[in-house]
Short mmCIF file of C-alpha atoms in Angstrom, two decimals:
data_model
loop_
_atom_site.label_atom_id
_atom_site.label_comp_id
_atom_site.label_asym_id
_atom_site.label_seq_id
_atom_site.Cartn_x
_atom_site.Cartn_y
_atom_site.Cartn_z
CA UNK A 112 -3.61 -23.02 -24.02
CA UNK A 113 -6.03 -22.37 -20.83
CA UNK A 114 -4.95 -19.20 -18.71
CA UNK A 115 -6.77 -18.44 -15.54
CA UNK A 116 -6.69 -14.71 -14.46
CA UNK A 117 -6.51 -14.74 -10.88
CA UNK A 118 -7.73 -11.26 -9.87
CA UNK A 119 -10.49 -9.39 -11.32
CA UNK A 120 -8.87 -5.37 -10.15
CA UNK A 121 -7.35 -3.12 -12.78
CA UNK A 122 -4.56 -5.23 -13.67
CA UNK A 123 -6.65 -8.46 -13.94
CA UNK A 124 -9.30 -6.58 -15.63
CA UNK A 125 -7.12 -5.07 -18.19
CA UNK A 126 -4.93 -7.82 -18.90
CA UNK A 127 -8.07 -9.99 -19.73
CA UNK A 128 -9.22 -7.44 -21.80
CA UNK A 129 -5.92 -7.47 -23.82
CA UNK A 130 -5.57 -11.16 -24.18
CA UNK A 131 -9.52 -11.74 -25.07
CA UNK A 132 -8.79 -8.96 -27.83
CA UNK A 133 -6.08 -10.54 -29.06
CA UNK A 134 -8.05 -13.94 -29.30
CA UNK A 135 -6.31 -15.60 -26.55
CA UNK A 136 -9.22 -17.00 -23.95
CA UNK A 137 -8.22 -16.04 -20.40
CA UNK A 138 -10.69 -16.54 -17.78
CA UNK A 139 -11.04 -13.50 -15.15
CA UNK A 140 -11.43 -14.98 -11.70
CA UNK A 141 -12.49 -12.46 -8.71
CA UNK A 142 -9.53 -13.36 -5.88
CA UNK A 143 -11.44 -12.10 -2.82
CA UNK A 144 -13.56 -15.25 -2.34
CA UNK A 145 -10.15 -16.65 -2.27
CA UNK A 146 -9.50 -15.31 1.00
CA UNK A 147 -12.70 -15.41 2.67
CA UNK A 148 -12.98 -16.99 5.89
CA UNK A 149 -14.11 -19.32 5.21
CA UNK A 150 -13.30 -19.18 1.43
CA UNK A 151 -16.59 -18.64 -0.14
CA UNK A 152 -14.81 -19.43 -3.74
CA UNK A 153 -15.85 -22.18 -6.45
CA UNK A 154 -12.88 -24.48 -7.51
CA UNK A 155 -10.49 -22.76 -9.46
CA UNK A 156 -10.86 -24.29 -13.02
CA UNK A 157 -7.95 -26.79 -14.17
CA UNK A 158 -5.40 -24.04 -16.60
CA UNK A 159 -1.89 -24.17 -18.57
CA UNK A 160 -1.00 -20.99 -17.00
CA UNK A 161 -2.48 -19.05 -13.89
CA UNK A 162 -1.66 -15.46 -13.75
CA UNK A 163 -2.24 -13.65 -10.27
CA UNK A 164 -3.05 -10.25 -10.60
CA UNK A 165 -3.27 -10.41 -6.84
CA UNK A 166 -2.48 -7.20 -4.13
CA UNK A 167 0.99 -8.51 -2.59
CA UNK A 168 -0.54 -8.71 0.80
CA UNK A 169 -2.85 -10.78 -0.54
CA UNK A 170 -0.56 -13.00 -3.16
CA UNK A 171 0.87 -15.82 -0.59
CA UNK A 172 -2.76 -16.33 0.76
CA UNK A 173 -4.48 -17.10 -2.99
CA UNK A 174 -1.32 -18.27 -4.72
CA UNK A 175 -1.39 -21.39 -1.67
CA UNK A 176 -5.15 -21.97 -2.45
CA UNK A 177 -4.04 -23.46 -6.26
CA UNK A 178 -3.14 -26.55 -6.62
CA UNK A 179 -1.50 -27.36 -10.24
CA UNK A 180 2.05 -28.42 -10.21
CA UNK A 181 2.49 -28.90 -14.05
CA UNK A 182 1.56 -25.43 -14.94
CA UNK A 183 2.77 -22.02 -15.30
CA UNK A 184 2.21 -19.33 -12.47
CA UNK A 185 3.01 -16.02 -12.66
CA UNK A 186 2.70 -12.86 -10.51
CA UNK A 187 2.68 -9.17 -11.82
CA UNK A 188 4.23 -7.77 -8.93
CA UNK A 189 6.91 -5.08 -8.87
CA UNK A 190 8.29 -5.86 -5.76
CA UNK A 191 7.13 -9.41 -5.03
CA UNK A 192 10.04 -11.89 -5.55
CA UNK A 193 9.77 -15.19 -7.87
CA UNK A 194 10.26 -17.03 -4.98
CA UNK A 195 6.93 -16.38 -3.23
CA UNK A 196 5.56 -19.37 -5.35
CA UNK A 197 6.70 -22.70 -3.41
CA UNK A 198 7.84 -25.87 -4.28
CA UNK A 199 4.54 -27.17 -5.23
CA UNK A 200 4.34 -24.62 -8.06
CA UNK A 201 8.26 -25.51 -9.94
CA UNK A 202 7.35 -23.63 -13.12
CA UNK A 203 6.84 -20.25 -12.06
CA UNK A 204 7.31 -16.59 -12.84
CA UNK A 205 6.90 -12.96 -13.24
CA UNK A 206 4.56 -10.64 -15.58
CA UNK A 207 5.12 -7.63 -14.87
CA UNK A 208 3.94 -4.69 -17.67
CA UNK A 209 4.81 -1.62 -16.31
CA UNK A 210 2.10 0.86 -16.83
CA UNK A 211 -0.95 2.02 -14.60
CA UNK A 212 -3.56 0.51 -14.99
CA UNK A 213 -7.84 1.28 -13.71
CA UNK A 214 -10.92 -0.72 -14.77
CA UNK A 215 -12.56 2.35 -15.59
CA UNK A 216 -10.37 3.15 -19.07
CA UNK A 217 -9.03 -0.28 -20.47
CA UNK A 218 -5.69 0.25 -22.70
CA UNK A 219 -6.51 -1.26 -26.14
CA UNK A 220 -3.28 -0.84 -27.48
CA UNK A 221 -0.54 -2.51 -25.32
CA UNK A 222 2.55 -2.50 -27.64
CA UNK A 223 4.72 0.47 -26.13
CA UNK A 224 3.92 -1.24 -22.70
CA UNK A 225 7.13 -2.59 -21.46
CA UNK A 226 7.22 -6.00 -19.68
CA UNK A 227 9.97 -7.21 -17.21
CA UNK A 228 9.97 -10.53 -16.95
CA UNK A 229 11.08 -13.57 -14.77
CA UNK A 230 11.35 -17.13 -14.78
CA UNK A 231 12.84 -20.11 -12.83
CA UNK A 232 14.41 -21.93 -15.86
CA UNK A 233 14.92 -21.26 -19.55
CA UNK A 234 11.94 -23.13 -20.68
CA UNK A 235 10.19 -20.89 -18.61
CA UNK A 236 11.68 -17.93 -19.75
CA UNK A 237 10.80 -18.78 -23.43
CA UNK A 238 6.97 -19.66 -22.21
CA UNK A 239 6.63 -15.96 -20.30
CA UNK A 240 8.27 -14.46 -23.27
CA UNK A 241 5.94 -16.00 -25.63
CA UNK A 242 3.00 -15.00 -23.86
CA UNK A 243 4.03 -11.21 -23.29
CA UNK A 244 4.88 -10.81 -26.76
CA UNK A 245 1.01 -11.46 -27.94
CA UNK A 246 0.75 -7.92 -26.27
CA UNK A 247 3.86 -6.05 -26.47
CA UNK A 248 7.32 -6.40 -28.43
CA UNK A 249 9.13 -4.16 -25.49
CA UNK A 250 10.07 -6.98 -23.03
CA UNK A 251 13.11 -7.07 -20.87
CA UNK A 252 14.28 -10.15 -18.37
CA UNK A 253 15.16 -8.55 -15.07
CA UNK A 254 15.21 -10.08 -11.42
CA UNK A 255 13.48 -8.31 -8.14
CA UNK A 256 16.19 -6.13 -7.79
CA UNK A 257 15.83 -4.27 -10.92
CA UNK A 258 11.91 -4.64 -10.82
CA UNK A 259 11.83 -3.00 -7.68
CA UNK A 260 13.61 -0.06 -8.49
CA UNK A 261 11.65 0.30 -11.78
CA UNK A 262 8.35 0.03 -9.35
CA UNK A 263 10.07 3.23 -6.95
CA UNK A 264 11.03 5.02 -10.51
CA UNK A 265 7.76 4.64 -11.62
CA UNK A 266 5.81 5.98 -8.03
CA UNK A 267 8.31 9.04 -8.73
CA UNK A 268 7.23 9.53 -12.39
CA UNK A 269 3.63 8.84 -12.25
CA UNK A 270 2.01 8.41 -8.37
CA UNK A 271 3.89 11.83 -7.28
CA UNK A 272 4.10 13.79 -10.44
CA UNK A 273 0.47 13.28 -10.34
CA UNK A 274 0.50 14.66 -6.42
CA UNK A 275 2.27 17.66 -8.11
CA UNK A 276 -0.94 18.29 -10.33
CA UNK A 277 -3.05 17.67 -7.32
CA UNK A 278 -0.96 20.70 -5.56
CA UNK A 279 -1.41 22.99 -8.67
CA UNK A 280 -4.70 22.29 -8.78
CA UNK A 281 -5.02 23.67 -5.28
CA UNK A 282 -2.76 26.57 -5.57
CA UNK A 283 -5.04 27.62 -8.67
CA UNK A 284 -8.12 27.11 -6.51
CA UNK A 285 -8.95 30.64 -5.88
CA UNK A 286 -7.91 32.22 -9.10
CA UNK A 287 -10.02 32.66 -12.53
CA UNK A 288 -7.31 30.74 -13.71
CA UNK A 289 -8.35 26.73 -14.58
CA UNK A 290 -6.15 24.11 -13.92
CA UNK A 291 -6.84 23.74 -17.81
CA UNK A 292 -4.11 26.71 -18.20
CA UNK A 293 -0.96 23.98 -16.97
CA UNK A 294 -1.96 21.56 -19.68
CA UNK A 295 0.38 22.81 -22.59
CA UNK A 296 2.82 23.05 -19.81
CA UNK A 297 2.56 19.43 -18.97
CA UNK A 298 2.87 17.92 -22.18
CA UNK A 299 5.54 20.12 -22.75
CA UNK A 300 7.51 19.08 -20.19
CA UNK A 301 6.59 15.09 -20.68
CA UNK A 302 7.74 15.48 -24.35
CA UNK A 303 11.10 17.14 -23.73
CA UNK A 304 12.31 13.78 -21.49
CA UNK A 305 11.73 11.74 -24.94
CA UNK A 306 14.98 13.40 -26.24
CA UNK A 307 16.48 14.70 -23.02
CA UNK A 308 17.43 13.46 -20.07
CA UNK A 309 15.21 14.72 -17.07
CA UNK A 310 18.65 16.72 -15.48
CA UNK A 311 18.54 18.42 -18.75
CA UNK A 312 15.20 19.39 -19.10
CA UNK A 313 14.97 21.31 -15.70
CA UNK A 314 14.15 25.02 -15.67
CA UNK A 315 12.40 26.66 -13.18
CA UNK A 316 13.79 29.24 -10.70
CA UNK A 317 15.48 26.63 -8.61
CA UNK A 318 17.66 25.43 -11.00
CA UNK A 319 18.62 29.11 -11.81
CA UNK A 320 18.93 29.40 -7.65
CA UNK A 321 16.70 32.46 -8.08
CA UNK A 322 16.25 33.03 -4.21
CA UNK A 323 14.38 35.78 -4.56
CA UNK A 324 11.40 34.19 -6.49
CA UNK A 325 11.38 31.14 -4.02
CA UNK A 326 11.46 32.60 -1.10
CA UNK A 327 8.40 35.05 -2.82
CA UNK A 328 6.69 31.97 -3.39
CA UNK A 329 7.26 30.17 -0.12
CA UNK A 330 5.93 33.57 1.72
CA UNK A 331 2.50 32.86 -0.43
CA UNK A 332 2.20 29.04 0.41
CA UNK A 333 2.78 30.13 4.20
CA UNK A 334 -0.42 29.19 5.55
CA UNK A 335 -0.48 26.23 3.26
CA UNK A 336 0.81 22.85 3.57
CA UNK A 337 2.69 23.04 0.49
CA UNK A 338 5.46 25.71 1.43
CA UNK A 339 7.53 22.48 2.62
CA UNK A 340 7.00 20.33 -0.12
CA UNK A 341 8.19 23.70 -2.50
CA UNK A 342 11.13 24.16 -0.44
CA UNK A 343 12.42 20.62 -0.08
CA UNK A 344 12.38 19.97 -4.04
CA UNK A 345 13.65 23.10 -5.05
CA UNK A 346 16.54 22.27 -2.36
CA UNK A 347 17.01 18.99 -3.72
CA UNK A 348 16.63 20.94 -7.34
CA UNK A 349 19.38 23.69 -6.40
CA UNK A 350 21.69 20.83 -5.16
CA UNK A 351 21.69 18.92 -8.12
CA UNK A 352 22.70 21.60 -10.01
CA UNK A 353 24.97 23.52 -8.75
CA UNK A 354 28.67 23.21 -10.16
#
């Protein structure tokens, strides 16, 4: 089996990295020439499956620039829907492995990665399944509705949470206190929501609707930009638990 690797960013990057490891030869293609204008691109090599690891402003532009109606394509989009590849492409899908990804640090091990996938017909269902479990055994079949909400979960539980360190970071900025100090703290917290649910695990002064302490706080992060972003989640904190 020939796969192509349409995309050579930190999903493209990693994924070849995963499949080479695993002694499957994938060949990493750099999209951009793709797109050029003109394109500026060699011919994209004859493959059994093409896998476009492709920005989805970008994916309608390269995914029209390959012509190979017998094999597989597949996007790993969150939000892109199946139907994006025409009727020049009938065995199509999605490969979607829900973790973020950078060139700099390559993930070596892959098998707690979920996958969502999605395919046009059971045959190629069974192919995408087959070729996600070389790399992971967590793999669930889910249309664009349900990917796109696990793409919006995921922004809340990794892209912002990560904002939130950003903030702490800056609130710490002019203390002899390192942001080192909110590690424990951190992994704390991320290990609790392995046996609790995330309601559950709450604590904090907003949850207790400690006024007092908040409104401390907010006088603090007055000449900050921050005092909003504090008050609107520990409003939306408050609401959620209050009986």
């Amino acid at each position: 089996m020939k796969i192509v690797i349409l995309g050579a960013g930190s999903v493209g990057t990693n994924l070849h990295h995963a499949l080479e490891s695993k002694g499957i030869r994938a060949e990493l293609i750099h999209a951009r020439p793709l797109t050029a204008n003109p394109p500026t691109a060699e011919p994209i090599p004859q493959a059994d499956v093409y896998i476009y690891a492709i920005a989805d402003h970008a994916l309608r532009e390269v995914i029209s620039k390959v012509y190979a109606p017998k094999a597989l394509h597949l996007h790993t989009s969150g939000s892109m829907p199946i139907e994006v590849f025409g009727e020049d492409k009938p065995h199509a899908g999605v490969l979607y492995f829900f973790q973020s990804f950078s060139r700099e640090v390559l993930i070596e091990d892959w098998s707690g990665i979920p996958c969502i996938i999605e395919g046009r017909n059971i045959d190629d269902i069974a192919a995408i399944y087959s070729l996600a479990q070389c790399l992971t055994s967590r793999i669930y079949e889910a249309g664009q509705h349900d990917r796109e909400r696990l793409h919006i979960a995921g922004i809340f539980a990794n892209n912002y949470s990560n904002l939130m360190y950003r903030i702490a970071a800056e609130v710490l900025k002019d203390t002899q206190i390192p942001f080192e100090a909110l590690l424990p703290l951190i992994d704390q917290t991320a290990a609790k929501v392995h046996t609790l649910k995330p309601k559950d695990a709450q604590t904090g002064p907003a949850k207790r609707g400690d006024h007092e302490v908040m409104n401390h706080h907010l006088e603090i992060l007055k000449a900050t930009p921050y005092a909003e972003v504090y008050q609107a989640l520990a409003a939306l904190i408050e609401k959620a638990h209050t009986h």
